[in-house]
Short mmCIF file of C-alpha atoms in Angstrom, two decimals:
data_model
loop_
_atom_site.label_atom_id
_atom_site.label_comp_id
_atom_site.label_asym_id
_atom_site.label_seq_id
_atom_site.Cartn_x
_atom_site.Cartn_y
_atom_site.Cartn_z
CA MET A 1 -35.64 -34.98 21.68
CA SER A 2 -36.39 -31.40 20.71
CA ILE A 3 -35.90 -29.43 17.52
CA SER A 4 -33.54 -26.49 17.01
CA ALA A 5 -34.27 -23.30 15.10
CA ASN A 6 -32.79 -24.79 11.94
CA GLY A 7 -34.82 -27.99 12.22
CA ASP A 8 -32.09 -30.27 13.62
CA MET A 9 -32.95 -32.80 16.29
CA ILE A 10 -31.43 -31.88 19.65
CA PRO A 11 -30.46 -34.56 22.17
CA GLN A 12 -31.50 -33.83 25.77
CA THR A 13 -28.94 -34.19 28.54
CA THR A 14 -31.21 -36.05 30.96
CA GLY A 15 -31.87 -39.32 29.12
CA HIS A 16 -28.52 -41.09 28.76
CA PRO A 17 -24.95 -40.99 30.11
CA LEU A 18 -23.43 -37.74 28.90
CA SER A 19 -20.17 -37.27 27.07
CA ILE A 20 -18.55 -34.08 28.35
CA VAL A 21 -15.72 -31.91 27.04
CA PHE A 22 -13.95 -29.49 29.35
CA ILE A 23 -12.45 -26.46 27.66
CA GLY A 24 -10.00 -25.41 30.33
CA ALA A 25 -8.02 -27.32 32.94
CA GLY A 26 -7.64 -24.81 35.76
CA ASN A 27 -8.85 -24.86 39.34
CA VAL A 28 -12.58 -24.78 38.61
CA ALA A 29 -12.37 -27.31 35.77
CA THR A 30 -10.32 -29.66 37.92
CA HIS A 31 -12.97 -29.86 40.61
CA LEU A 32 -16.00 -29.82 38.33
CA ALA A 33 -14.73 -32.48 35.94
CA GLN A 34 -14.09 -34.88 38.80
CA ALA A 35 -17.43 -34.04 40.41
CA PHE A 36 -19.28 -34.71 37.14
CA GLU A 37 -17.81 -38.20 36.96
CA LYS A 38 -18.17 -39.03 40.67
CA SER A 39 -21.82 -37.99 40.69
CA ASP A 40 -22.63 -39.84 37.44
CA VAL A 41 -23.51 -36.70 35.52
CA GLY A 42 -21.51 -38.27 32.71
CA SER A 43 -18.05 -39.15 31.44
CA VAL A 44 -15.49 -36.53 30.58
CA VAL A 45 -14.18 -37.58 27.19
CA GLN A 46 -11.75 -34.75 26.51
CA ILE A 47 -9.80 -31.97 28.21
CA PHE A 48 -8.55 -28.96 26.26
CA SER A 49 -5.95 -26.53 27.56
CA ARG A 50 -3.37 -24.36 25.85
CA SER A 51 -0.96 -26.00 28.29
CA ILE A 52 -0.69 -29.66 27.35
CA ASP A 53 0.77 -30.42 30.78
CA SER A 54 -2.31 -28.96 32.49
CA ALA A 55 -4.63 -30.87 30.19
CA LYS A 56 -2.77 -34.11 30.85
CA GLU A 57 -2.72 -33.50 34.61
CA LEU A 58 -6.50 -33.21 34.73
CA ALA A 59 -7.12 -36.04 32.27
CA ASN A 60 -5.07 -38.35 34.49
CA LYS A 61 -7.53 -37.73 37.33
CA LEU A 62 -10.48 -38.89 35.22
CA HIS A 63 -11.65 -42.26 33.94
CA ALA A 64 -10.85 -42.13 30.24
CA ALA A 65 -10.43 -38.55 29.07
CA GLU A 66 -8.05 -37.66 26.29
CA PHE A 67 -6.17 -34.36 26.38
CA VAL A 68 -5.40 -31.84 23.65
CA ASN A 69 -3.95 -28.34 23.39
CA ASP A 70 -5.13 -27.39 19.90
CA PRO A 71 -8.74 -26.14 19.55
CA SER A 72 -8.96 -27.82 16.15
CA GLU A 73 -8.63 -31.19 17.92
CA ILE A 74 -11.66 -30.66 20.15
CA VAL A 75 -14.29 -33.26 19.33
CA HIS A 76 -17.53 -31.99 17.77
CA ASP A 77 -19.99 -34.67 18.87
CA ALA A 78 -20.00 -34.47 22.69
CA ASP A 79 -23.24 -33.89 24.61
CA VAL A 80 -21.92 -31.11 26.83
CA TYR A 81 -19.14 -28.54 26.49
CA VAL A 82 -18.01 -26.81 29.70
CA VAL A 83 -16.01 -23.66 29.08
CA SER A 84 -13.91 -22.99 32.17
CA LEU A 85 -11.34 -20.40 31.11
CA VAL A 86 -10.30 -16.95 32.29
CA ASP A 87 -12.88 -14.54 30.92
CA HIS A 88 -10.64 -12.82 28.38
CA ALA A 89 -9.69 -16.14 26.76
CA VAL A 90 -13.19 -17.50 26.19
CA ASP A 91 -14.01 -15.88 22.85
CA ASN A 92 -10.62 -16.57 21.29
CA VAL A 93 -10.87 -20.29 22.03
CA ILE A 94 -14.50 -21.09 21.37
CA LYS A 95 -14.62 -19.22 18.06
CA GLU A 96 -12.38 -21.96 16.66
CA ILE A 97 -14.94 -24.66 17.49
CA PRO A 98 -17.84 -25.22 15.04
CA ARG A 99 -21.42 -24.75 16.14
CA ASN A 100 -23.24 -27.95 17.15
CA ASN A 101 -26.36 -29.10 18.98
CA ALA A 102 -24.71 -29.80 22.32
CA LEU A 103 -25.36 -28.09 25.63
CA TRP A 104 -22.74 -25.35 26.06
CA LEU A 105 -21.99 -24.02 29.54
CA HIS A 106 -19.53 -21.56 30.98
CA THR A 107 -18.50 -21.37 34.64
CA SER A 108 -17.82 -17.64 34.99
CA GLY A 109 -19.41 -15.40 37.59
CA SER A 110 -18.87 -12.28 35.53
CA LEU A 111 -19.51 -13.31 31.91
CA PRO A 112 -23.08 -13.09 30.58
CA ILE A 113 -24.78 -16.12 29.08
CA GLU A 114 -24.47 -14.34 25.71
CA ALA A 115 -20.74 -15.15 25.72
CA LEU A 116 -21.76 -18.51 24.23
CA THR A 117 -24.12 -17.11 21.60
CA GLY A 118 -23.70 -18.90 18.28
CA LYS A 119 -22.26 -22.14 19.69
CA SER A 120 -25.61 -23.93 20.01
CA ASP A 121 -29.32 -23.38 20.56
CA ARG A 122 -28.72 -24.69 24.09
CA THR A 123 -26.43 -22.48 26.15
CA GLY A 124 -26.18 -21.74 29.83
CA VAL A 125 -24.15 -20.98 32.91
CA PHE A 126 -22.92 -23.36 35.61
CA TYR A 127 -21.26 -21.13 38.22
CA PRO A 128 -19.93 -22.75 41.42
CA LEU A 129 -19.45 -20.03 44.04
CA GLN A 130 -16.35 -21.26 45.84
CA THR A 131 -12.61 -20.70 45.92
CA PHE A 132 -10.84 -23.65 44.29
CA SER A 133 -7.24 -24.82 44.27
CA LYS A 134 -6.29 -27.91 42.28
CA GLN A 135 -4.73 -29.83 45.15
CA VAL A 136 -7.18 -28.86 47.91
CA PRO A 137 -10.22 -31.16 48.30
CA VAL A 138 -13.64 -29.49 48.31
CA ASP A 139 -16.96 -31.03 49.32
CA MET A 140 -18.91 -30.17 46.18
CA THR A 141 -22.22 -31.13 47.82
CA GLU A 142 -21.86 -27.98 49.95
CA VAL A 143 -20.87 -25.63 47.13
CA PRO A 144 -23.64 -23.29 45.92
CA ILE A 145 -24.10 -23.65 42.16
CA PHE A 146 -25.81 -20.82 40.32
CA ILE A 147 -27.36 -21.75 37.00
CA GLU A 148 -28.93 -20.00 34.03
CA GLY A 149 -30.23 -21.36 30.76
CA CYS A 150 -31.10 -19.65 27.50
CA ASN A 151 -34.68 -20.84 28.01
CA SER A 152 -36.70 -22.67 30.67
CA GLY A 153 -36.09 -26.09 29.13
CA VAL A 154 -32.33 -25.64 29.10
CA THR A 155 -32.43 -24.26 32.65
CA ASP A 156 -34.15 -27.48 33.71
CA GLU A 157 -31.45 -29.55 31.99
CA ILE A 158 -28.73 -27.65 33.80
CA ARG A 159 -30.55 -27.92 37.11
CA HIS A 160 -30.81 -31.69 36.66
CA MET A 161 -27.03 -31.87 36.26
CA ALA A 162 -26.27 -29.47 39.10
CA GLU A 163 -28.51 -31.25 41.60
CA LYS A 164 -26.50 -34.45 41.10
CA ILE A 165 -23.44 -32.57 42.37
CA SER A 166 -24.67 -30.10 44.97
CA ALA A 167 -27.51 -29.76 47.45
CA ARG A 168 -27.44 -26.00 46.90
CA VAL A 169 -28.58 -25.13 43.39
CA TYR A 170 -30.04 -21.70 42.61
CA TYR A 171 -31.06 -19.73 39.56
CA ALA A 172 -29.17 -16.47 38.95
CA ASP A 173 -29.17 -14.28 35.88
CA GLY A 174 -26.10 -12.43 34.67
CA ASP A 175 -26.67 -9.26 36.69
CA LEU A 176 -27.09 -11.17 39.94
CA ARG A 177 -24.04 -13.34 39.23
CA ARG A 178 -21.89 -10.26 38.67
CA ARG A 179 -23.05 -8.70 41.94
CA MET A 180 -22.37 -11.94 43.81
CA HIS A 181 -18.96 -12.15 42.17
CA VAL A 182 -18.06 -8.66 43.43
CA ALA A 183 -19.22 -9.61 46.94
CA ALA A 184 -17.17 -12.81 46.76
CA VAL A 185 -14.05 -10.87 45.75
CA PHE A 186 -14.39 -8.72 48.87
CA ALA A 187 -15.17 -11.66 51.15
CA CYS A 188 -12.60 -14.10 49.77
CA ASN A 189 -9.92 -12.61 47.54
CA PHE A 190 -9.42 -9.36 49.43
CA SER A 191 -9.58 -10.99 52.86
CA ASN A 192 -7.03 -13.60 51.76
CA HIS A 193 -4.73 -10.79 50.65
CA MET A 194 -5.08 -9.30 54.14
CA PHE A 195 -4.07 -12.68 55.58
CA THR A 196 -1.04 -12.65 53.28
CA ILE A 197 0.00 -9.18 54.46
CA ALA A 198 -0.44 -10.24 58.08
CA ASP A 199 1.69 -13.34 57.46
CA ASP A 200 4.41 -11.24 55.83
CA LEU A 201 4.48 -8.84 58.77
CA LEU A 202 4.65 -11.67 61.30
CA ARG A 203 7.44 -13.48 59.46
CA ARG A 204 9.67 -10.43 59.83
CA ASP A 205 9.71 -11.25 63.54
CA GLY A 206 10.08 -14.99 63.11
CA LEU A 207 6.39 -15.76 63.55
CA THR A 208 3.73 -17.12 61.18
CA LEU A 209 0.03 -16.67 60.67
CA GLU A 210 -0.54 -19.60 63.02
CA VAL A 211 -0.48 -17.24 66.00
CA LEU A 212 -3.55 -15.52 64.52
CA HIS A 213 -5.51 -18.70 63.80
CA PRO A 214 -7.73 -18.40 66.92
CA LEU A 215 -8.42 -14.77 65.99
CA LEU A 216 -9.27 -15.67 62.40
CA ARG A 217 -11.57 -18.51 63.44
CA GLU A 218 -13.46 -16.27 65.85
CA THR A 219 -13.72 -13.48 63.26
CA VAL A 220 -15.20 -15.84 60.67
CA ARG A 221 -17.48 -17.47 63.25
CA LYS A 222 -18.97 -14.11 64.22
CA ALA A 223 -19.41 -13.11 60.58
CA MET A 224 -21.20 -16.38 59.78
CA ASP A 225 -23.32 -16.54 62.92
CA GLY A 226 -24.59 -12.97 62.83
CA CYS A 227 -24.19 -9.64 61.08
CA PRO A 228 -20.53 -8.94 60.23
CA ALA A 229 -20.99 -5.24 60.92
CA ASP A 230 -22.04 -6.03 64.50
CA GLY A 231 -18.78 -7.88 65.10
CA GLN A 232 -16.46 -5.09 63.95
CA THR A 233 -13.75 -4.27 66.48
CA GLY A 234 -10.39 -2.49 66.43
CA PRO A 235 -9.00 1.06 66.44
CA ALA A 236 -10.73 2.15 63.22
CA VAL A 237 -14.28 1.58 64.45
CA ARG A 238 -13.37 3.47 67.65
CA GLY A 239 -11.69 6.29 65.76
CA ASP A 240 -8.50 5.82 67.77
CA LYS A 241 -6.23 8.08 65.74
CA ALA A 242 -3.20 7.70 68.00
CA VAL A 243 -3.09 3.93 67.56
CA MET A 244 -3.75 4.12 63.82
CA GLU A 245 -1.01 6.73 63.26
CA LYS A 246 1.43 4.56 65.21
CA HIS A 247 0.53 1.53 63.13
CA GLN A 248 0.95 3.41 59.84
CA SER A 249 4.37 4.67 60.91
CA MET A 250 5.52 1.05 61.14
CA LEU A 251 4.48 0.19 57.58
CA THR A 252 5.78 0.78 54.08
CA ARG A 253 4.02 3.55 52.17
CA GLU A 254 2.00 1.05 50.16
CA LEU A 255 0.80 -0.82 53.25
CA ALA A 256 0.19 2.43 55.12
CA ASP A 257 -2.05 3.58 52.27
CA ILE A 258 -4.01 0.31 52.39
CA TYR A 259 -4.32 0.63 56.17
CA SER A 260 -5.57 4.20 55.85
CA ILE A 261 -8.15 3.48 53.12
CA ILE A 262 -9.63 0.50 54.98
CA SER A 263 -9.62 2.33 58.32
CA LYS A 264 -11.48 5.28 56.81
CA SER A 265 -14.02 2.90 55.28
CA ILE A 266 -14.58 1.17 58.63
CA TYR A 267 -14.96 4.44 60.50
CA SER A 268 -17.40 5.86 57.92
CA ARG A 269 -19.49 2.66 57.95
CA HIS A 270 -19.92 2.77 61.73
CA ASN A 271 -19.93 6.53 62.28
CA PRO A 272 -22.11 7.86 59.43
CA ASP A 273 -22.47 11.31 61.00
#
């Protein structure tokens, strides 16, 4: 046990099975809640979501969690509260929950640890750097988890939890998390949008993205095995204006603009003079 600023005794998360509340029932919460139970971090006792159907869906995947959609019904005596909401919703939800002595965590890559200020003397961040979809299995042991605690003792508590789930646990403060989040948006979200555009274009001719699967696998392999810049190919890196102009003439104005912006970026990156 340790003592808080106001003299209350604070339970530590490492000495007994934890009771855990998830505030949020989206993609990240779905995978983390199940991982917490499978790895014996603790038992999820409650799921909160504004959507009662989402809360119920996640609760049904757990051992004995109840589900609620009213913040006033969130229990006050759990050991850990994991806030896994879209960033803009965090403050509006957690302000309705009284302060306690639990460990409070959020899972955001872009919110600072201070987003939980006032909820407890023990606050931190538990950020899994991965793309999650509810129905797609993920090997959580391979997912990098970036942690931060409000002090060294809390950081150690969070690390103890994270290491039960993943073999890749790292410390990252708020500035580093935000920079990683930006990089992840480029690498994952933007690239997936490019795949979507490619699929749309192919479907106009009765094809699907499957015809590009060998190309995509080789592109990702080269990026992961070496320096992505060294593997850049295509008309933009060569400055082949004739091919690029022909391509843009085949596209809608919106897609032609995207094509042009990305092509200029590629050319400038590889032809700095």
